[in-house]
PDB file of C-alpha atoms and ligand atoms in Angstrom:
ATOM      1  CA  UNK P   1      16.021  -8.405 -26.105  1.00  0.00           C
ATOM      2  CA  UNK P   2      12.455  -9.667 -26.055  1.00  0.00           C
ATOM      3  CA  UNK P   3      10.076  -7.723 -23.833  1.00  0.00           C
ATOM      4  CA  UNK P   4       9.416 -10.774 -21.684  1.00  0.00           C
ATOM      5  CA  UNK P   5      13.133 -11.315 -21.073  1.00  0.00           C
ATOM      6  CA  UNK P   6      13.602  -7.661 -20.339  1.00  0.00           C
ATOM      7  CA  UNK P   7      10.809  -7.709 -17.759  1.00  0.00           C
ATOM      8  CA  UNK P   8      12.324 -10.806 -16.162  1.00  0.00           C
ATOM      9  CA  UNK P   9      15.657  -8.995 -15.967  1.00  0.00           C
ATOM     10  CA  UNK P  10      14.025  -5.942 -14.393  1.00  0.00           C
ATOM     11  CA  UNK P  11      12.257  -8.190 -11.897  1.00  0.00           C
ATOM     12  CA  UNK P  12      15.528  -9.893 -10.997  1.00  0.00           C
ATOM     13  CA  UNK P  13      17.255  -6.570 -10.422  1.00  0.00           C
ATOM     14  CA  UNK P  14      14.370  -5.285  -8.315  1.00  0.00           C
ATOM     15  CA  UNK P  15      14.297  -8.484  -6.262  1.00  0.00           C
ATOM     16  CA  UNK P  16      18.041  -8.162  -5.627  1.00  0.00           C
ATOM     17  CA  UNK P  17      17.864  -4.482  -4.652  1.00  0.00           C
ATOM     18  CA  UNK P  18      17.987  -3.774  -0.930  1.00  0.00           C
ATOM     19  CA  UNK P  19      14.622  -3.488   0.695  1.00  0.00           C
ATOM     20  CA  UNK P  20      15.210   0.136   1.617  1.00  0.00           C
ATOM     21  CA  UNK P  21      15.304   1.090  -2.068  1.00  0.00           C
ATOM     22  CA  UNK P  22      11.528   0.864  -2.319  1.00  0.00           C
ATOM     23  CA  UNK P  23      11.004   2.665   0.958  1.00  0.00           C
ATOM     24  CA  UNK P  24      13.443   5.343  -0.088  1.00  0.00           C
ATOM     25  CA  UNK P  25      11.655   5.825  -3.391  1.00  0.00           C
ATOM     26  CA  UNK P  26       8.254   6.163  -1.810  1.00  0.00           C
ATOM     27  CA  UNK P  27       9.017   8.249   1.251  1.00  0.00           C
ATOM     28  CA  UNK P  28      12.222  10.242   0.874  1.00  0.00           C
ATOM     29  CA  UNK P  29      12.736  11.232  -2.747  1.00  0.00           C
ATOM     30  CA  UNK P  30       9.092  12.310  -3.186  1.00  0.00           C
ATOM     31  CA  UNK P  31       9.222  13.463  -6.803  1.00  0.00           C
ATOM     32  CA  UNK P  32       6.921  16.173  -8.061  1.00  0.00           C
ATOM     33  CA  UNK P  33       3.511  14.777  -8.982  1.00  0.00           C
ATOM     34  CA  UNK P  34       4.018  15.720 -12.616  1.00  0.00           C
ATOM     35  CA  UNK P  35       7.207  13.638 -12.745  1.00  0.00           C
ATOM     36  CA  UNK P  36       5.916  10.450 -11.109  1.00  0.00           C
ATOM     37  CA  UNK P  37       6.401   7.214 -13.040  1.00  0.00           C
ATOM     38  CA  UNK P  38       4.154   4.179 -12.672  1.00  0.00           C
ATOM     39  CA  UNK P  39       5.953   1.952 -10.143  1.00  0.00           C
ATOM     40  CA  UNK P  40       7.097  -1.580 -10.935  1.00  0.00           C
ATOM     41  CA  UNK P  41       5.446  -4.366  -8.964  1.00  0.00           C
ATOM     42  CA  UNK P  42       8.220  -5.560  -6.599  1.00  0.00           C
ATOM     43  CA  UNK P  43       7.549  -9.271  -7.394  1.00  0.00           C
ATOM     44  CA  UNK P  44       5.874 -11.435 -10.066  1.00  0.00           C
ATOM     45  CA  UNK P  45       2.067 -11.691 -10.166  1.00  0.00           C
ATOM     46  CA  UNK P  46       2.130 -15.205  -8.674  1.00  0.00           C
ATOM     47  CA  UNK P  47       4.614 -14.424  -5.869  1.00  0.00           C
ATOM     48  CA  UNK P  48       1.946 -14.147  -3.162  1.00  0.00           C
ATOM     49  CA  UNK P  49       0.074 -17.350  -4.078  1.00  0.00           C
ATOM     50  CA  UNK P  50      -1.883 -18.984  -2.535  1.00  0.00           C
ATOM     51  CA  UNK P  51      -2.865 -15.998  -0.377  1.00  0.00           C
ATOM     52  CA  UNK P  52      -3.310 -13.591  -3.289  1.00  0.00           C
ATOM     53  CA  UNK P  53      -3.840 -15.296  -6.640  1.00  0.00           C
ATOM     54  CA  UNK P  54      -1.939 -14.243  -9.756  1.00  0.00           C
ATOM     55  CA  UNK P  55      -5.038 -13.181 -11.715  1.00  0.00           C
ATOM     56  CA  UNK P  56      -6.219 -10.875  -8.930  1.00  0.00           C
ATOM     57  CA  UNK P  57      -2.717  -9.418  -8.652  1.00  0.00           C
ATOM     58  CA  UNK P  58      -2.476  -8.828 -12.401  1.00  0.00           C
ATOM     59  CA  UNK P  59      -5.857  -7.085 -12.652  1.00  0.00           C
ATOM     60  CA  UNK P  60      -5.297  -5.143  -9.445  1.00  0.00           C
ATOM     61  CA  UNK P  61      -1.861  -3.858 -10.451  1.00  0.00           C
ATOM     62  CA  UNK P  62      -2.161  -3.510 -14.210  1.00  0.00           C
ATOM     63  CA  UNK P  63      -5.781  -2.276 -14.425  1.00  0.00           C
ATOM     64  CA  UNK P  64      -6.834  -0.737 -11.110  1.00  0.00           C
ATOM     65  CA  UNK P  65      -3.534   0.731  -9.936  1.00  0.00           C
ATOM     66  CA  UNK P  66      -2.513   1.855 -13.417  1.00  0.00           C
ATOM     67  CA  UNK P  67      -5.919   3.485 -13.881  1.00  0.00           C
ATOM     68  CA  UNK P  68      -5.576   5.514 -10.680  1.00  0.00           C
ATOM     69  CA  UNK P  69      -2.063   6.510 -11.687  1.00  0.00           C
ATOM     70  CA  UNK P  70      -3.049   7.640 -15.185  1.00  0.00           C
ATOM     71  CA  UNK P  71      -6.074   9.546 -13.907  1.00  0.00           C
ATOM     72  CA  UNK P  72      -4.013  11.249 -11.208  1.00  0.00           C
ATOM     73  CA  UNK P  73      -1.402  12.341 -13.741  1.00  0.00           C
ATOM     74  CA  UNK P  74      -4.173  13.696 -15.956  1.00  0.00           C
ATOM     75  CA  UNK P  75      -5.742  15.545 -13.013  1.00  0.00           C
ATOM     76  CA  UNK P  76      -2.530  17.399 -12.075  1.00  0.00           C
ATOM     77  CA  UNK P  77      -1.240  17.973 -15.612  1.00  0.00           C
ATOM     78  CA  UNK P  78      -0.784  21.674 -16.420  1.00  0.00           C
ATOM     79  CA  UNK P  79      -1.869  22.687 -12.914  1.00  0.00           C
ATOM     80  CA  UNK P  80       0.252  24.013 -10.005  1.00  0.00           C
ATOM     81  CA  UNK P  81      -0.103  20.578  -8.344  1.00  0.00           C
ATOM     82  CA  UNK P  82       2.237  19.074 -10.958  1.00  0.00           C
ATOM     83  CA  UNK P  83       5.114  20.831  -9.162  1.00  0.00           C
ATOM     84  CA  UNK P  84       4.186  19.590  -5.661  1.00  0.00           C
ATOM     85  CA  UNK P  85       5.118  16.275  -4.081  1.00  0.00           C
ATOM     86  CA  UNK P  86       2.189  14.036  -3.270  1.00  0.00           C
ATOM     87  CA  UNK P  87       2.528  14.310   0.534  1.00  0.00           C
ATOM     88  CA  UNK P  88       2.096  18.096   0.197  1.00  0.00           C
ATOM     89  CA  UNK P  89      -0.933  17.568  -2.046  1.00  0.00           C
ATOM     90  CA  UNK P  90      -2.461  15.150   0.497  1.00  0.00           C
ATOM     91  CA  UNK P  91      -1.896  17.607   3.357  1.00  0.00           C
ATOM     92  CA  UNK P  92      -4.336  20.029   1.644  1.00  0.00           C
ATOM     93  CA  UNK P  93      -6.399  17.535  -0.331  1.00  0.00           C
ATOM     94  CA  UNK P  94      -9.723  18.987   0.875  1.00  0.00           C
ATOM     95  CA  UNK P  95      -8.934  22.042  -1.269  1.00  0.00           C
ATOM     96  CA  UNK P  96      -8.490  19.958  -4.431  1.00  0.00           C
ATOM     97  CA  UNK P  97     -10.814  18.104  -6.806  1.00  0.00           C
ATOM     98  CA  UNK P  98     -12.237  14.671  -6.053  1.00  0.00           C
ATOM     99  CA  UNK P  99     -10.199  13.422  -9.051  1.00  0.00           C
ATOM    100  CA  UNK P 100      -6.993  14.448  -7.271  1.00  0.00           C
ATOM    101  CA  UNK P 101      -8.128  12.998  -3.944  1.00  0.00           C
ATOM    102  CA  UNK P 102      -9.431   9.668  -5.260  1.00  0.00           C
ATOM    103  CA  UNK P 103      -6.794   8.977  -7.917  1.00  0.00           C
ATOM    104  CA  UNK P 104      -3.858  10.411  -5.967  1.00  0.00           C
ATOM    105  CA  UNK P 105      -4.847   8.211  -3.039  1.00  0.00           C
ATOM    106  CA  UNK P 106      -5.374   5.251  -5.352  1.00  0.00           C
ATOM    107  CA  UNK P 107      -1.919   5.668  -6.861  1.00  0.00           C
ATOM    108  CA  UNK P 108      -0.145   6.137  -3.521  1.00  0.00           C
ATOM    109  CA  UNK P 109      -2.009   3.592  -1.395  1.00  0.00           C
ATOM    110  CA  UNK P 110      -1.441   0.744  -3.843  1.00  0.00           C
ATOM    111  CA  UNK P 111       2.276   1.551  -4.098  1.00  0.00           C
ATOM    112  CA  UNK P 112       2.540   1.257  -0.301  1.00  0.00           C
ATOM    113  CA  UNK P 113       0.426  -1.906  -0.332  1.00  0.00           C
ATOM    114  CA  UNK P 114       2.574  -3.737  -2.918  1.00  0.00           C
ATOM    115  CA  UNK P 115       5.731  -2.749  -1.064  1.00  0.00           C
ATOM    116  CA  UNK P 116       4.494  -3.890   2.338  1.00  0.00           C
ATOM    117  CA  UNK P 117       3.848  -7.409   1.043  1.00  0.00           C
ATOM    118  CA  UNK P 118       6.226 -10.097  -0.173  1.00  0.00           C
ATOM    119  CA  UNK P 119       6.698 -13.862  -0.343  1.00  0.00           C
ATOM    120  CA  UNK P 120       9.487 -14.040   2.268  1.00  0.00           C
ATOM    121  CA  UNK P 121       8.855 -14.692   5.943  1.00  0.00           C
ATOM    122  CA  UNK P 122       9.899 -11.604   7.910  1.00  0.00           C
ATOM    123  CA  UNK P 123       9.337 -10.137  11.349  1.00  0.00           C
ATOM    124  CA  UNK P 124       9.235  -6.624  12.843  1.00  0.00           C
ATOM    125  CA  UNK P 125      12.500  -4.979  13.911  1.00  0.00           C
ATOM    126  CA  UNK P 126      13.170  -4.860  17.654  1.00  0.00           C
ATOM    127  CA  UNK P 127      12.310  -1.161  17.695  1.00  0.00           C
ATOM    128  CA  UNK P 128       8.999  -1.663  15.859  1.00  0.00           C
ATOM    129  CA  UNK P 129       8.150  -4.683  18.019  1.00  0.00           C
ATOM    130  CA  UNK P 130       8.650  -2.548  21.150  1.00  0.00           C
ATOM    131  CA  UNK P 131       6.444   0.223  19.737  1.00  0.00           C
ATOM    132  CA  UNK P 132       3.721  -2.321  18.878  1.00  0.00           C
ATOM    133  CA  UNK P 133       3.867  -3.729  22.416  1.00  0.00           C
ATOM    134  CA  UNK P 134       3.631  -0.191  23.838  1.00  0.00           C
ATOM    135  CA  UNK P 135       0.747   0.767  21.545  1.00  0.00           C
ATOM    136  CA  UNK P 136      -1.367  -2.371  21.730  1.00  0.00           C
ATOM    137  CA  UNK P 137      -0.141  -4.472  24.666  1.00  0.00           C
ATOM    138  CA  UNK P 138       1.188  -7.316  22.505  1.00  0.00           C
ATOM    139  CA  UNK P 139       1.746  -8.302  18.887  1.00  0.00           C
ATOM    140  CA  UNK P 140      -1.306 -10.561  18.956  1.00  0.00           C
ATOM    141  CA  UNK P 141      -3.477  -7.732  20.257  1.00  0.00           C
ATOM    142  CA  UNK P 142      -2.169  -5.469  17.490  1.00  0.00           C
ATOM    143  CA  UNK P 143      -3.028  -8.109  14.877  1.00  0.00           C
ATOM    144  CA  UNK P 144      -6.515  -8.511  16.269  1.00  0.00           C
ATOM    145  CA  UNK P 145      -7.060  -4.730  16.308  1.00  0.00           C
ATOM    146  CA  UNK P 146      -5.847  -4.357  12.728  1.00  0.00           C
ATOM    147  CA  UNK P 147      -7.775  -7.403  11.487  1.00  0.00           C
ATOM    148  CA  UNK P 148     -10.891  -6.103  13.219  1.00  0.00           C
ATOM    149  CA  UNK P 149     -10.552  -2.712  11.508  1.00  0.00           C
ATOM    150  CA  UNK P 150     -10.068  -4.425   8.140  1.00  0.00           C
ATOM    151  CA  UNK P 151     -12.956  -6.855   8.604  1.00  0.00           C
ATOM    152  CA  UNK P 152     -15.438  -4.310   9.913  1.00  0.00           C
ATOM    153  CA  UNK P 153     -14.705  -1.361   7.621  1.00  0.00           C
ATOM    154  CA  UNK P 154     -18.000  -0.821   5.816  1.00  0.00           C
ATOM    155  CA  UNK P 155     -17.695  -0.730   2.029  1.00  0.00           C
ATOM    156  CA  UNK P 156     -14.544   0.102   0.100  1.00  0.00           C
ATOM    157  CA  UNK P 157     -11.455   1.355   1.882  1.00  0.00           C
ATOM    158  CA  UNK P 158      -8.207   0.600   3.649  1.00  0.00           C
ATOM    159  CA  UNK P 159      -6.937  -0.560   7.027  1.00  0.00           C
ATOM    160  CA  UNK P 160      -3.760   1.042   8.365  1.00  0.00           C
ATOM    161  CA  UNK P 161      -1.063   0.822  10.980  1.00  0.00           C
ATOM    162  CA  UNK P 162      -0.036   4.434  11.472  1.00  0.00           C
ATOM    163  CA  UNK P 163       2.689   6.298  13.377  1.00  0.00           C
ATOM    164  CA  UNK P 164       1.135   9.392  14.932  1.00  0.00           C
ATOM    165  CA  UNK P 165       2.641  12.182  17.003  1.00  0.00           C
ATOM    166  CA  UNK P 166       5.816  11.102  18.814  1.00  0.00           C
ATOM    167  CA  UNK P 167       5.876   7.816  16.882  1.00  0.00           C
ATOM    168  CA  UNK P 168       2.906   6.467  18.835  1.00  0.00           C
ATOM    169  CA  UNK P 169       1.235   3.710  16.831  1.00  0.00           C
ATOM    170  CA  UNK P 170      -2.453   3.375  16.131  1.00  0.00           C
ATOM    171  CA  UNK P 171      -4.759   1.408  13.810  1.00  0.00           C
ATOM    172  CA  UNK P 172      -7.357   3.135  11.640  1.00  0.00           C
ATOM    173  CA  UNK P 173      -9.398   2.646   8.511  1.00  0.00           C
ATOM    174  CA  UNK P 174     -10.232   5.117   5.748  1.00  0.00           C
ATOM    175  CA  UNK P 175     -12.982   5.120   3.115  1.00  0.00           C
ATOM    176  CA  UNK P 176     -12.454   4.869  -0.640  1.00  0.00           C
ATOM    177  CA  UNK P 177      -8.865   5.881  -1.499  1.00  0.00           C
ATOM    178  CA  UNK P 178      -8.310   8.234   1.455  1.00  0.00           C
ATOM    179  CA  UNK P 179      -5.220   7.712   3.626  1.00  0.00           C
ATOM    180  CA  UNK P 180      -3.806   8.971   6.945  1.00  0.00           C
ATOM    181  CA  UNK P 181      -1.649  11.615   5.216  1.00  0.00           C
ATOM    182  CA  UNK P 182      -4.762  13.451   4.017  1.00  0.00           C
ATOM    183  CA  UNK P 183      -6.154  16.451   5.870  1.00  0.00           C
ATOM    184  CA  UNK P 184      -9.592  14.812   5.613  1.00  0.00           C
ATOM    185  CA  UNK P 185      -8.498  11.741   7.632  1.00  0.00           C
ATOM    186  CA  UNK P 186     -10.078  11.411  11.076  1.00  0.00           C
ATOM    187  CA  UNK P 187      -6.707  10.263  12.500  1.00  0.00           C
ATOM    188  CA  UNK P 188      -3.590  11.614  10.807  1.00  0.00           C
ATOM    189  CA  UNK P 189      -0.061  10.239  10.744  1.00  0.00           C
ATOM    190  CA  UNK P 190       2.495   8.328   8.701  1.00  0.00           C
ATOM    191  CA  UNK P 191       1.197   5.066   7.222  1.00  0.00           C
ATOM    192  CA  UNK P 192       3.407   2.067   8.034  1.00  0.00           C
ATOM    193  CA  UNK P 193       1.229  -0.845   6.884  1.00  0.00           C
ATOM    194  CA  UNK P 194      -1.669  -0.786   4.416  1.00  0.00           C
ATOM    195  CA  UNK P 195      -4.321  -3.385   3.610  1.00  0.00           C
ATOM    196  CA  UNK P 196      -6.715  -2.876   0.709  1.00  0.00           C
ATOM    197  CA  UNK P 197     -10.234  -4.045   1.616  1.00  0.00           C
ATOM    198  CA  UNK P 198     -11.939  -3.036  -1.633  1.00  0.00           C
ATOM    199  CA  UNK P 199     -13.763  -6.040  -3.096  1.00  0.00           C
ATOM    200  CA  UNK P 200     -11.523  -5.863  -6.190  1.00  0.00           C
ATOM    201  CA  UNK P 201      -8.624  -6.845  -3.888  1.00  0.00           C
ATOM    202  CA  UNK P 202     -10.084 -10.253  -2.978  1.00  0.00           C
ATOM    203  CA  UNK P 203     -13.375 -11.072  -4.679  1.00  0.00           C
ATOM    204  CA  UNK P 204     -12.068 -13.352  -7.463  1.00  0.00           C
ATOM    205  CA  UNK P 205     -10.463 -15.736  -4.978  1.00  0.00           C
ATOM    206  CA  UNK P 206     -12.347 -15.157  -1.736  1.00  0.00           C
ATOM    207  CA  UNK P 207     -15.740 -13.897  -3.014  1.00  0.00           C
ATOM    208  CA  UNK P 208     -17.503 -12.420   0.031  1.00  0.00           C
ATOM    209  CA  UNK P 209     -15.086 -13.939   2.577  1.00  0.00           C
ATOM    210  CA  UNK P 210     -13.215 -10.761   3.507  1.00  0.00           C
ATOM    211  CA  UNK P 211     -12.276 -12.163   6.931  1.00  0.00           C
ATOM    212  CA  UNK P 212     -10.365 -15.045   5.309  1.00  0.00           C
ATOM    213  CA  UNK P 213      -8.503 -12.607   3.041  1.00  0.00           C
ATOM    214  CA  UNK P 214      -7.599 -10.500   6.088  1.00  0.00           C
ATOM    215  CA  UNK P 215      -6.399 -13.547   8.062  1.00  0.00           C
ATOM    216  CA  UNK P 216      -4.202 -14.655   5.151  1.00  0.00           C
ATOM    217  CA  UNK P 217      -2.668 -11.180   4.781  1.00  0.00           C
ATOM    218  CA  UNK P 218      -0.480 -11.894   7.839  1.00  0.00           C
ATOM    219  CA  UNK P 219       1.359 -14.598   5.853  1.00  0.00           C
ATOM    220  CA  UNK P 220       2.636 -12.074   3.311  1.00  0.00           C
ATOM    221  CA  UNK P 221       3.384  -8.884   5.263  1.00  0.00           C
ATOM    222  CA  UNK P 222       6.896  -7.610   4.503  1.00  0.00           C
ATOM    223  CA  UNK P 223       7.944  -6.546   7.987  1.00  0.00           C
ATOM    224  CA  UNK P 224      11.342  -5.428   6.702  1.00  0.00           C
ATOM    225  CA  UNK P 225       9.639  -2.648   4.741  1.00  0.00           C
ATOM    226  CA  UNK P 226       7.246  -1.777   7.573  1.00  0.00           C
ATOM    227  CA  UNK P 227      10.191  -1.584  10.006  1.00  0.00           C
ATOM    228  CA  UNK P 228      12.123   0.690   7.613  1.00  0.00           C
ATOM    229  CA  UNK P 229       9.122   2.995   7.272  1.00  0.00           C
ATOM    230  CA  UNK P 230       9.028   3.245  11.069  1.00  0.00           C
ATOM    231  CA  UNK P 231      12.761   4.109  11.114  1.00  0.00           C
ATOM    232  CA  UNK P 232      12.037   7.048   8.784  1.00  0.00           C
ATOM    233  CA  UNK P 233       9.170   8.519  10.844  1.00  0.00           C
TER     234      UNK P 233
HETATM  235 MN1  LIG D   1      -7.157  -1.750  -4.752  1.00  0.00          MN
END
């Protein structure tokens, strides 16, 4: 079978797999860091057009994400960290090298980010919708809080919807490739929704218009995945 046909077949199988398969892979199995494989993109490069263009997606996944992954694997190779799952590594990341922190975060954050987007129109589960109303007053207020965090984060980083203690939801942002699972995070919890606000995530299509990129993100959030993550908290 030609490589292209094989990749199409893999993509078809992944698209047909239940949504929880991705969530399960990322949050429950938690393989040892030394055994991690580079994750498949859950959809073709052009699936999120026109909101995220195919060229940006290809570079972002195949160059940036793959680079973080390869560098993380190299950083843990032949060290005790190779036998730990990545959540455990993040929980003590201040004790590890910047290569582990930056590349481990880069690997993990992008995996979450790809999974919490998709071309299909979805909406939060009833349980997640109730938690959003409790945490922010309304869905629109949540969106404005999250968009504000994403727009105003200075420099490279991420915006997050996070489940904290008791499942209480909050919005935060982190610098560089940090995330809310890391001991260095100002506000810690389980990430439910991630948005990459590094310029490499939007500059080809949006140039300096980060706000437009953030507004368009709401068209491609995969609420099925976000709702499943909340179920697992
Ligand atoms: Mn990125």
